[in-house]
PDB file of C-alpha atoms in Angstrom:
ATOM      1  CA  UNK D   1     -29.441 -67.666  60.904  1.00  0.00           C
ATOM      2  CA  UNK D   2     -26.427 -68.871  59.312  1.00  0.00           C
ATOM      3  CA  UNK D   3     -24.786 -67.467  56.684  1.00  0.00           C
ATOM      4  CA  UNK D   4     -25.707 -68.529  53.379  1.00  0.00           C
ATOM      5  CA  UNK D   5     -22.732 -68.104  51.727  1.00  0.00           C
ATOM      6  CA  UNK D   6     -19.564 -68.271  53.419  1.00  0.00           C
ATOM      7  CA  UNK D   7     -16.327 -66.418  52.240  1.00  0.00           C
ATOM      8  CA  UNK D   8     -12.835 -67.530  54.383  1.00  0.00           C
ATOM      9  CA  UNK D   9      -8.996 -65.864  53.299  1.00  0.00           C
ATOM     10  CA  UNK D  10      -5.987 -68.214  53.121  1.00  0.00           C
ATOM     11  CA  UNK D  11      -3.528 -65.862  52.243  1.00  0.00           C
ATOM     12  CA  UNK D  12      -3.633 -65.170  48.368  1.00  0.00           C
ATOM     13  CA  UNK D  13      -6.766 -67.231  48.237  1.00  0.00           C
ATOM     14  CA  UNK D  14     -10.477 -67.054  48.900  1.00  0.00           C
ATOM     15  CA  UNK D  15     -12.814 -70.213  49.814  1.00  0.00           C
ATOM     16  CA  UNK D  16     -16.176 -69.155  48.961  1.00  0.00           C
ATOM     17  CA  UNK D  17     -18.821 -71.984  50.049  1.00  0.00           C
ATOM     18  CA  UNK D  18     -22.680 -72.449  49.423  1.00  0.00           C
ATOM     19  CA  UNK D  19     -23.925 -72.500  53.106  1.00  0.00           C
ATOM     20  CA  UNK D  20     -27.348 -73.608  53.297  1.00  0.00           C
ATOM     21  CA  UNK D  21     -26.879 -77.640  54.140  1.00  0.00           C
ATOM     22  CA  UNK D  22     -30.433 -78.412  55.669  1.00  0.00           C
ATOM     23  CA  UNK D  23     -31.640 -77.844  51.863  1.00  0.00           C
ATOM     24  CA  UNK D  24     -28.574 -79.066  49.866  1.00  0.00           C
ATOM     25  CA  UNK D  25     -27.527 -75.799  49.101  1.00  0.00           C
ATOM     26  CA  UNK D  26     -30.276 -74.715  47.475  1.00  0.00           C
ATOM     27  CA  UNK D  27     -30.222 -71.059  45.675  1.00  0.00           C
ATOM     28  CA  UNK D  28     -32.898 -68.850  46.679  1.00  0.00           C
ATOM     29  CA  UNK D  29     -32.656 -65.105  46.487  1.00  0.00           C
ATOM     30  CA  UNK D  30     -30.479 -63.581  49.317  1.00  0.00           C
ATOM     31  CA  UNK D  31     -28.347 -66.486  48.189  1.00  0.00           C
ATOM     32  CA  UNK D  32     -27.927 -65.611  44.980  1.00  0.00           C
ATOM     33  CA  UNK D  33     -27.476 -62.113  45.719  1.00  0.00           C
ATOM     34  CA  UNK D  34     -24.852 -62.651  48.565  1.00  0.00           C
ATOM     35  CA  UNK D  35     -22.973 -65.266  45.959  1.00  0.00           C
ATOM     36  CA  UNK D  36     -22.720 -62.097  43.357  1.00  0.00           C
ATOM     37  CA  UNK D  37     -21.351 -59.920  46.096  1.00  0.00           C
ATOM     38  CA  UNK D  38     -18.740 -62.203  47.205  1.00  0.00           C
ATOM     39  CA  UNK D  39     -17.297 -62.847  43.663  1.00  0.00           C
ATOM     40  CA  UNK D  40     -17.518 -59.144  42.908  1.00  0.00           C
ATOM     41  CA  UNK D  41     -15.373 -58.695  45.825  1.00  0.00           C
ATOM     42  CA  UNK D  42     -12.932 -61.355  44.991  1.00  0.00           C
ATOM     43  CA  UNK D  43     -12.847 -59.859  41.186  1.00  0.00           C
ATOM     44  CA  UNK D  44     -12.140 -56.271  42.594  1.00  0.00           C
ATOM     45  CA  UNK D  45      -9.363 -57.221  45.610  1.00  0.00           C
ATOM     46  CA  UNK D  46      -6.128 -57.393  43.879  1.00  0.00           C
ATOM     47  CA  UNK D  47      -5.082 -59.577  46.988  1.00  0.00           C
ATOM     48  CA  UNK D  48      -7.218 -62.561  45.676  1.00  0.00           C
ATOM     49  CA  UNK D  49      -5.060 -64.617  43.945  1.00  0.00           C
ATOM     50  CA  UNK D  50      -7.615 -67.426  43.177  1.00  0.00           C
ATOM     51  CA  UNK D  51     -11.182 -68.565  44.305  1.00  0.00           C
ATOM     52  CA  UNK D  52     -11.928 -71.689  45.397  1.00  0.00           C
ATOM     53  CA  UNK D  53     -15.549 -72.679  45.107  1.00  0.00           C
ATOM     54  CA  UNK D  54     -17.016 -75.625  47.214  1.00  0.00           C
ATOM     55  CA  UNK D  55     -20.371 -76.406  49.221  1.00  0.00           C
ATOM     56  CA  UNK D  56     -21.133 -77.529  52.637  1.00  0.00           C
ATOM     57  CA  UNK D  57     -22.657 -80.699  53.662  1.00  0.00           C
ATOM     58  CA  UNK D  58     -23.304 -84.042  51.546  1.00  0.00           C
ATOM     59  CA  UNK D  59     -24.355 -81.997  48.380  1.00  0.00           C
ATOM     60  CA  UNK D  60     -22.627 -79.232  46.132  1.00  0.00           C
ATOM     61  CA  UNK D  61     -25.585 -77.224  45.259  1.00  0.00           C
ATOM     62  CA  UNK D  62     -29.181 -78.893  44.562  1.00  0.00           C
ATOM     63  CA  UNK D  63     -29.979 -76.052  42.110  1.00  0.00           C
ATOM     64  CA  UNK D  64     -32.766 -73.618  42.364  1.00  0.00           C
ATOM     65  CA  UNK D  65     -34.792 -73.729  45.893  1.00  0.00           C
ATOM     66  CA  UNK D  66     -37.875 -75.361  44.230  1.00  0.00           C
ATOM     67  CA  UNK D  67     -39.779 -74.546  47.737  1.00  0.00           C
ATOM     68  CA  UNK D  68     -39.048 -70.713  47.135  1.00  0.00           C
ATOM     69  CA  UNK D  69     -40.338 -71.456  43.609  1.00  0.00           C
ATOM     70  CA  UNK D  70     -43.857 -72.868  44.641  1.00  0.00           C
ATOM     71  CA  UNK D  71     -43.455 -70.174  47.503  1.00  0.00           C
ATOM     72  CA  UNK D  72     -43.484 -67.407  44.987  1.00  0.00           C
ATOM     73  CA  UNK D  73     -47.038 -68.370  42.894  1.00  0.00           C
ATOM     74  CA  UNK D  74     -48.026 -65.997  40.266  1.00  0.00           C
ATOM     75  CA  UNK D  75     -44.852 -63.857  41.162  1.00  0.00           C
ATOM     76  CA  UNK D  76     -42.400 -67.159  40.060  1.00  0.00           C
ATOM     77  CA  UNK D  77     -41.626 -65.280  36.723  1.00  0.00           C
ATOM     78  CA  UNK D  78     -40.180 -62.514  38.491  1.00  0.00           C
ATOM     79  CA  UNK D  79     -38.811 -64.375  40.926  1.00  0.00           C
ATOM     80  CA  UNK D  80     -36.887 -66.293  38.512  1.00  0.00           C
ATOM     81  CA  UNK D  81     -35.696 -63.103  37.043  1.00  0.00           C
ATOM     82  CA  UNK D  82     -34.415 -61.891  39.753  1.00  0.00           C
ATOM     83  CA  UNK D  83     -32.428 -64.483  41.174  1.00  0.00           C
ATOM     84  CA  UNK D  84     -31.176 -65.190  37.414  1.00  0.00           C
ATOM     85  CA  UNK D  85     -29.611 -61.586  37.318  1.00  0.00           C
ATOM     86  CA  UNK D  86     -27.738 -62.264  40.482  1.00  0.00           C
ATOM     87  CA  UNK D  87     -26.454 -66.055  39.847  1.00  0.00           C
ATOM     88  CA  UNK D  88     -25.488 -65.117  36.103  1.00  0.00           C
ATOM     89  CA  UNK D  89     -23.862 -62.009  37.176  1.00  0.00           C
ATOM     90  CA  UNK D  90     -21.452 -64.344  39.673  1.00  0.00           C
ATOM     91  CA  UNK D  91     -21.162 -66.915  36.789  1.00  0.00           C
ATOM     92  CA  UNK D  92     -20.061 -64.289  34.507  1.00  0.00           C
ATOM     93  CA  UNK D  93     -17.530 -62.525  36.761  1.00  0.00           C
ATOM     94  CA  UNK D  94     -16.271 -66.116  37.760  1.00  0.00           C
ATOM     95  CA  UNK D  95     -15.365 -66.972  34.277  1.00  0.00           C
ATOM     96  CA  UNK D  96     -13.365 -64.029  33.242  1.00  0.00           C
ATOM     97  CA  UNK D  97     -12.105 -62.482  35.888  1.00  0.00           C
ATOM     98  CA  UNK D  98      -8.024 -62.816  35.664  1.00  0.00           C
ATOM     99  CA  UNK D  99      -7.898 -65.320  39.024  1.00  0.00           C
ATOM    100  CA  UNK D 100      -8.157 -68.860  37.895  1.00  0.00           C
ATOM    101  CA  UNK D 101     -11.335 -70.522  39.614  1.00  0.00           C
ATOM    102  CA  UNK D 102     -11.236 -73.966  41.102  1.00  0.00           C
ATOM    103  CA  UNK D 103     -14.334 -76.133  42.057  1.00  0.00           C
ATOM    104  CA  UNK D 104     -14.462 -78.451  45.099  1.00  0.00           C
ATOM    105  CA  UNK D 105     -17.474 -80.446  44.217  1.00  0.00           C
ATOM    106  CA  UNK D 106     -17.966 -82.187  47.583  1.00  0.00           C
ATOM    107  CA  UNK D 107     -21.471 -84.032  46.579  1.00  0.00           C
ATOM    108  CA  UNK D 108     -24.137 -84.085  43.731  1.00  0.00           C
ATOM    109  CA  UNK D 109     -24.903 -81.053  42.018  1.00  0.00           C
ATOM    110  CA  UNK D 110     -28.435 -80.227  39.887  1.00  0.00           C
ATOM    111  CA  UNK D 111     -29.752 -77.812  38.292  1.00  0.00           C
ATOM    112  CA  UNK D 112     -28.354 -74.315  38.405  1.00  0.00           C
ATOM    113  CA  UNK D 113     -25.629 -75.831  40.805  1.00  0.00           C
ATOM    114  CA  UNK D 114     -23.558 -77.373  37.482  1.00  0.00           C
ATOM    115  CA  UNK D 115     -22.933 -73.877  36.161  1.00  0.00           C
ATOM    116  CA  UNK D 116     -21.619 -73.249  39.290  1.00  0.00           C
ATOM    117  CA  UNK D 117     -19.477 -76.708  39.412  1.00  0.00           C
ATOM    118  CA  UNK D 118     -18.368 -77.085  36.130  1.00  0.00           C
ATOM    119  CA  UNK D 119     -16.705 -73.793  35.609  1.00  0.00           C
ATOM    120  CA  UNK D 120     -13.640 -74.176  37.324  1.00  0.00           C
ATOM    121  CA  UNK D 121     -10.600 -73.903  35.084  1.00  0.00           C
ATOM    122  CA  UNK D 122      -9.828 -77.049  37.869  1.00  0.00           C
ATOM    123  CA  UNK D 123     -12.477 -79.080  39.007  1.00  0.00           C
ATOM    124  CA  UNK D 124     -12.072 -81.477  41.299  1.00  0.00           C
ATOM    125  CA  UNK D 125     -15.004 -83.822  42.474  1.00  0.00           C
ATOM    126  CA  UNK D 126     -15.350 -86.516  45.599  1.00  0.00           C
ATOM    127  CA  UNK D 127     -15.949 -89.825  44.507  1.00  0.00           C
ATOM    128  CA  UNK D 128     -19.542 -89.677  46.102  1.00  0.00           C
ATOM    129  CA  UNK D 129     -20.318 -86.780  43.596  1.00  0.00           C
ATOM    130  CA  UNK D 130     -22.724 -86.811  40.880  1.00  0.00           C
ATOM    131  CA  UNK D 131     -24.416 -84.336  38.313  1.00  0.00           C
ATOM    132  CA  UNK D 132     -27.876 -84.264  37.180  1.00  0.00           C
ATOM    133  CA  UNK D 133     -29.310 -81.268  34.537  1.00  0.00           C
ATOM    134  CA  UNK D 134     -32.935 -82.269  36.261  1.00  0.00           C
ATOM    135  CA  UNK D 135     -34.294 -78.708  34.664  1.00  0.00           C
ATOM    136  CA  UNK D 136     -37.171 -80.258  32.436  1.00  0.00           C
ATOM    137  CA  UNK D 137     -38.243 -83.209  35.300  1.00  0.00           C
ATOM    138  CA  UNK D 138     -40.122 -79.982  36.699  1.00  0.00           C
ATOM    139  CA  UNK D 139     -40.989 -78.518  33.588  1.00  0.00           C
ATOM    140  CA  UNK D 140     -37.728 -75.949  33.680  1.00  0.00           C
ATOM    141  CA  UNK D 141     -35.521 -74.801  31.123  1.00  0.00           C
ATOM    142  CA  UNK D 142     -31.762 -74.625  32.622  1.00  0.00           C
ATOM    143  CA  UNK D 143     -29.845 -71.471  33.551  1.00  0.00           C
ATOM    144  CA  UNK D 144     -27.086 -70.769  35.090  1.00  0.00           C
ATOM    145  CA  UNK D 145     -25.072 -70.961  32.092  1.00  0.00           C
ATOM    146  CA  UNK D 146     -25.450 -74.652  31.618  1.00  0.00           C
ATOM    147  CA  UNK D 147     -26.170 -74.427  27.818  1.00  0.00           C
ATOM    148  CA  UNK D 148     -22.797 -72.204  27.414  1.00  0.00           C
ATOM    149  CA  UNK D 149     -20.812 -74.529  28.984  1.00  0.00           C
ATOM    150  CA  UNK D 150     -22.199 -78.037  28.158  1.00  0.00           C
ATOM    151  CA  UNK D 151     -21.589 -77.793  25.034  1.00  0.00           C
ATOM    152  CA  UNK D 152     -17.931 -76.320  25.257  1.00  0.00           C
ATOM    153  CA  UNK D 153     -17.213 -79.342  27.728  1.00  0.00           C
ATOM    154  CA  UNK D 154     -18.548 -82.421  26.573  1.00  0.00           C
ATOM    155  CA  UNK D 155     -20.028 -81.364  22.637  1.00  0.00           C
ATOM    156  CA  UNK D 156     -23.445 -80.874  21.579  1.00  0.00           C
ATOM    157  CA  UNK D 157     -24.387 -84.336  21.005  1.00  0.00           C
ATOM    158  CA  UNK D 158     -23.695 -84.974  24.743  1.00  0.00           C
ATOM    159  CA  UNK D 159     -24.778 -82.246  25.995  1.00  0.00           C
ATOM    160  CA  UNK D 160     -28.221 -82.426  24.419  1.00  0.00           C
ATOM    161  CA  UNK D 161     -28.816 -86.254  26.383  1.00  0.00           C
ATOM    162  CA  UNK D 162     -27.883 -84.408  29.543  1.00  0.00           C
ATOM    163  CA  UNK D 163     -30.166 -81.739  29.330  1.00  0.00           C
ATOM    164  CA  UNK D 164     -33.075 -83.429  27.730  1.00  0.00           C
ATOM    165  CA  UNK D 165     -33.109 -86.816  29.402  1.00  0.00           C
ATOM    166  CA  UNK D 166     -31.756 -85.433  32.894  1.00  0.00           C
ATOM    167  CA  UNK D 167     -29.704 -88.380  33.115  1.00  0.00           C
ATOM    168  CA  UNK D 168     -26.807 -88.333  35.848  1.00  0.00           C
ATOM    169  CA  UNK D 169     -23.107 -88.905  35.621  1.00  0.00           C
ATOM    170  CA  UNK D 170     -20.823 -89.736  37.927  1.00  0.00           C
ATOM    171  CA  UNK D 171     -17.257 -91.176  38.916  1.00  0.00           C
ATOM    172  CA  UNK D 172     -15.159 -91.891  36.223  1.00  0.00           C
ATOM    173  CA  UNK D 173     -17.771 -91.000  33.631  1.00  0.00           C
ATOM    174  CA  UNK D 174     -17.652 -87.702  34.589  1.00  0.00           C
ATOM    175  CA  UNK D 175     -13.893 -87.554  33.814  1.00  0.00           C
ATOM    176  CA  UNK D 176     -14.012 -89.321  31.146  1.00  0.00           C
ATOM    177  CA  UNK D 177     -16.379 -87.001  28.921  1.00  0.00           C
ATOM    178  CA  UNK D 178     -14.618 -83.629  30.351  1.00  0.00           C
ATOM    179  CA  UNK D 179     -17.005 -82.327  33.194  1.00  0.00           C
ATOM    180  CA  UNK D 180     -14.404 -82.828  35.587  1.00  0.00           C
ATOM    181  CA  UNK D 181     -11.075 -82.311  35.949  1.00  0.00           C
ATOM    182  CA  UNK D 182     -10.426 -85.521  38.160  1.00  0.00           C
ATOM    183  CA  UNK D 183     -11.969 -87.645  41.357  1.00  0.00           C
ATOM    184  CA  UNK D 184     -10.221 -87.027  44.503  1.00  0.00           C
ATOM    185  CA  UNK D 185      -9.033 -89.656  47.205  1.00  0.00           C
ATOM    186  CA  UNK D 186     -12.281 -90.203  49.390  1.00  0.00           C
ATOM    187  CA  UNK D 187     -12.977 -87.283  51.825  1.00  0.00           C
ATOM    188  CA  UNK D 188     -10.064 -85.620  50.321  1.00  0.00           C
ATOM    189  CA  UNK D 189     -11.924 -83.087  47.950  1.00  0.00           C
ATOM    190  CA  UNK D 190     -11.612 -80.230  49.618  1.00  0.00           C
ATOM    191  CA  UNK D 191      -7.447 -80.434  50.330  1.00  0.00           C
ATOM    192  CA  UNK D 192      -7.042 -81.669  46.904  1.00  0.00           C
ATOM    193  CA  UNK D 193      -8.202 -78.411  45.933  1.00  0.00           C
ATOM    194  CA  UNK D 194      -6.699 -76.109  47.989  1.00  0.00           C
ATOM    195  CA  UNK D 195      -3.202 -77.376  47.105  1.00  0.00           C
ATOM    196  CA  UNK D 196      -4.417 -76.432  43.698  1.00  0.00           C
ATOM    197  CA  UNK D 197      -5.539 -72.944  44.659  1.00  0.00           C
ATOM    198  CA  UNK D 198      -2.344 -72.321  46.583  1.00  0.00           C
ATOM    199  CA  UNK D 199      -0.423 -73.520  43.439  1.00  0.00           C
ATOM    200  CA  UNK D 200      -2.434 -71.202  41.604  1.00  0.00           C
ATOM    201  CA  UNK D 201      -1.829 -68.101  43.577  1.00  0.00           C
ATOM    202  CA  UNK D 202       1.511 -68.571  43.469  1.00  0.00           C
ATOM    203  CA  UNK D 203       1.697 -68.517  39.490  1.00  0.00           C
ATOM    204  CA  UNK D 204       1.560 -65.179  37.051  1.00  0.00           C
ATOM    205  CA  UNK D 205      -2.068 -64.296  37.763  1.00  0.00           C
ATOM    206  CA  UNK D 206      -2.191 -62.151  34.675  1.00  0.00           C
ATOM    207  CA  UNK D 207      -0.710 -64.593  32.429  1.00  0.00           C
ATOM    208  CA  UNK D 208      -3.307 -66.999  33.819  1.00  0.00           C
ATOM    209  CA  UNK D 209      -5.831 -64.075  32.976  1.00  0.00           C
ATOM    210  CA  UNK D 210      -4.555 -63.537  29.493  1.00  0.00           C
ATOM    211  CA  UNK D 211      -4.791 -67.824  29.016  1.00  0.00           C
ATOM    212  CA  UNK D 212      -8.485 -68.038  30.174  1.00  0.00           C
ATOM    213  CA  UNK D 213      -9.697 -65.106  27.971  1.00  0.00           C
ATOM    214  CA  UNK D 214      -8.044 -66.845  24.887  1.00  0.00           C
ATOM    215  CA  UNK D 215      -9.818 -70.176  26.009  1.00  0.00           C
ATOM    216  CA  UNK D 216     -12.910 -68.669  26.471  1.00  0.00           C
ATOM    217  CA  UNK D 217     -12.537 -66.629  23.524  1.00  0.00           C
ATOM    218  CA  UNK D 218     -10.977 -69.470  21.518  1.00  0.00           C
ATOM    219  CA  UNK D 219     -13.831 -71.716  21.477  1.00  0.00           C
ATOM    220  CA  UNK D 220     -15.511 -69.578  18.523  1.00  0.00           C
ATOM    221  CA  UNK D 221     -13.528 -67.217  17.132  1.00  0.00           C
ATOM    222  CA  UNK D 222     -12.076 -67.529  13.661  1.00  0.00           C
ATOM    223  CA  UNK D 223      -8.476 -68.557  13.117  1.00  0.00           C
ATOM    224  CA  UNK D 224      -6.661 -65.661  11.957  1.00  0.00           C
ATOM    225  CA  UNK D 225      -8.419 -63.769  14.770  1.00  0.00           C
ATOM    226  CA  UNK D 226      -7.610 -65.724  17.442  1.00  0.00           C
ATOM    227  CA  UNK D 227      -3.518 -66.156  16.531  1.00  0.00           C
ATOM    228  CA  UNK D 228      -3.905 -61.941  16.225  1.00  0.00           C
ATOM    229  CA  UNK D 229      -5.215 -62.440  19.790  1.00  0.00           C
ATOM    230  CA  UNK D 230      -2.511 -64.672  20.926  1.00  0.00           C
ATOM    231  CA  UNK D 231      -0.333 -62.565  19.553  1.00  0.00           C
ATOM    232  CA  UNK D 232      -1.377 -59.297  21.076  1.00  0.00           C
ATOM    233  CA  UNK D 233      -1.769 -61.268  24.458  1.00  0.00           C
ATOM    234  CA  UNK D 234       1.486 -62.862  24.788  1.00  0.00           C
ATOM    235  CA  UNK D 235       3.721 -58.877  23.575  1.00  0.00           C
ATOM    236  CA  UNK D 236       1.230 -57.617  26.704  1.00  0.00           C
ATOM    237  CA  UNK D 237       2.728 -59.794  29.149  1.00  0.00           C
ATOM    238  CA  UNK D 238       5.893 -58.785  27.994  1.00  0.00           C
ATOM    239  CA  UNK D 239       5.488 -55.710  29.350  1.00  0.00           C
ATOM    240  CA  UNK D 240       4.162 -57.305  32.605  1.00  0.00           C
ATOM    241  CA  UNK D 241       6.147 -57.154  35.952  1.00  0.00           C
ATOM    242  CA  UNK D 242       5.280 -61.182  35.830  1.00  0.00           C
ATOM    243  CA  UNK D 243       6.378 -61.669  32.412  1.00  0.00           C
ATOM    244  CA  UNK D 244      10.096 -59.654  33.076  1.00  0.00           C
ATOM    245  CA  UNK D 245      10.427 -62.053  36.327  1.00  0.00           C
ATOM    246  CA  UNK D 246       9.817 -65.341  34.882  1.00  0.00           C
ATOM    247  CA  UNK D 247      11.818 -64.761  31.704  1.00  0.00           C
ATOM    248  CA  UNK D 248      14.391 -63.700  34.481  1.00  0.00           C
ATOM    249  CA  UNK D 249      13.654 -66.351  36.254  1.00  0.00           C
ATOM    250  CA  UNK D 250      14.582 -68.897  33.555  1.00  0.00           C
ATOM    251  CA  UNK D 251      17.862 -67.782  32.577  1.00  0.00           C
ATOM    252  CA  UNK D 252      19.009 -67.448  35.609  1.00  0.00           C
ATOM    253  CA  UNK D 253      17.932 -70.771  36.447  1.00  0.00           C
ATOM    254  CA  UNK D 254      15.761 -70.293  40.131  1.00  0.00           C
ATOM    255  CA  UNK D 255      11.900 -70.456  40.756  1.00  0.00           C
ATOM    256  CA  UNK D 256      10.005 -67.579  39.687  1.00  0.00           C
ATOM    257  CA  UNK D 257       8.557 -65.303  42.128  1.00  0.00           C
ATOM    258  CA  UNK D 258       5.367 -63.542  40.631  1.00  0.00           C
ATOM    259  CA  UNK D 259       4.088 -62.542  44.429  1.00  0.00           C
ATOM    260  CA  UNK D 260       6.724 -60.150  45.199  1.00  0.00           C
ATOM    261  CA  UNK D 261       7.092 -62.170  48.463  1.00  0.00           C
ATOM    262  CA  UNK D 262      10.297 -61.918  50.451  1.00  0.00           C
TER     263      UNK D 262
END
């Protein structure tokens, strides 16, 4: 049996991809589980300089393996807890660990695949792709951290007609109201993005750390607390090997290097 999730080094950065085609990348529970264990292991290996997140075949992720579900009968609560504890646990690593995250959204995505698509810090999606809540069509409330990040993305007003009506967006739409980043040239998703990623890796990982824990943080904190945040953030990159080197860098007029590569 083939891996369900694979996990393949470039250099500085890790391509971690959703692996079970035949079902659109459906999450079941070794899934789920292997999913957590590869981000933890990107979150703990200093050498990762950013993920890359993608699926294989026509679709991103179809969501929750709705055959497990039925699979499961009177056991489907506790089935759904369990596989909830391991995708939340890789959403929540994913979204604050210091590495920047991009998204290679090859096809549609449902369910608890558009936590997983939608929060790259770049998300880039093939013109073929589309995304559909489709938790309440089977009598579901979503997960995944789709009512975190719905809202933060595309306002409440929006996000409620996604999530109640299940309608889908696509293309340009899906630009145009912030769940994407941009549409890629056709079959061209997955380059796109890893030009990104290796753009990425080669920035100031920790400043790019300190910048998505003020957006995260940003999006409902008071005023004065987030400028004391800012504050404290950018005097600890001071102190930063990254933070000496680019101010270096500037005055004396060459390219950065925050690697340490010769």
């Amino acid at each position: 049996m083939a891996d369900a999730i694979l996990v393949e080094r470039d250099g500085p950065v890790v391509r971690i991809t959703l692996n079970r085609p035949d079902v659109g990348n459906a999450l079941d529970i070794p899934m789920a589980r292997a999913l957590m264990e590869a981000v933890i292991a990107c979150d703990e290996d200093d050498g990762v300089r950013c993920v890359l997140l993608t699926g294989a075949g026509r679709l991103f992720c179809a969501g929750g393996d709705v055959a497990a579900f039925s699979a499961a009968g009177e056991s489907l609560p506790a089935f759904l807890k369990e596989i909830t504890v391991y995708v939340h646990a890789a959403v929540a690593r994913l979204v604050r660990m210091d590495k920047p995250v991009i998204c290679a959204i090859n096809g549609a995505v449902a369910g608890a695949g558009i936590g997983l698509a939608l929060l790259g810090d770049i998300v880039i999606a093939d013109p073929r792709a589309s995304f559909t809540l489709a938790y309440t069509a089977i009598g579901m409330s979503p997960d995944g951290g789709a009512t975190w990040l719905l809202p933060r993305l595309v306002g409440l007003r929006r996000a409620q007609e996604l999530c109640l009506l299940n309608r889908r967006v696509k293309g340009e739409e899906a630009v145009g109201i912030g769940l994407v980043t941009r549409i890629s040239a056709e079959g061209a998703v997955l380059a796109e993005a890893m030009a990104v990623a290796q753009e990425m890796a080669r920035a100031a990982t920790s400043a790019l750390g300190a910048t998505r824990r003020l957006l995260l943080e940003g999006a409902s904190a008071p005023l004065e607390a987030q400028l004391d945040a800012e504050s404290r953030a950018i005097s600890a990159q001071a102190r930063t090997a990254e933070g000496k080197e680019g101010i270096a860098a500037f005055l004396e007029k060459r390219p950065p290097n925050f690697t340490g590569d010769k």
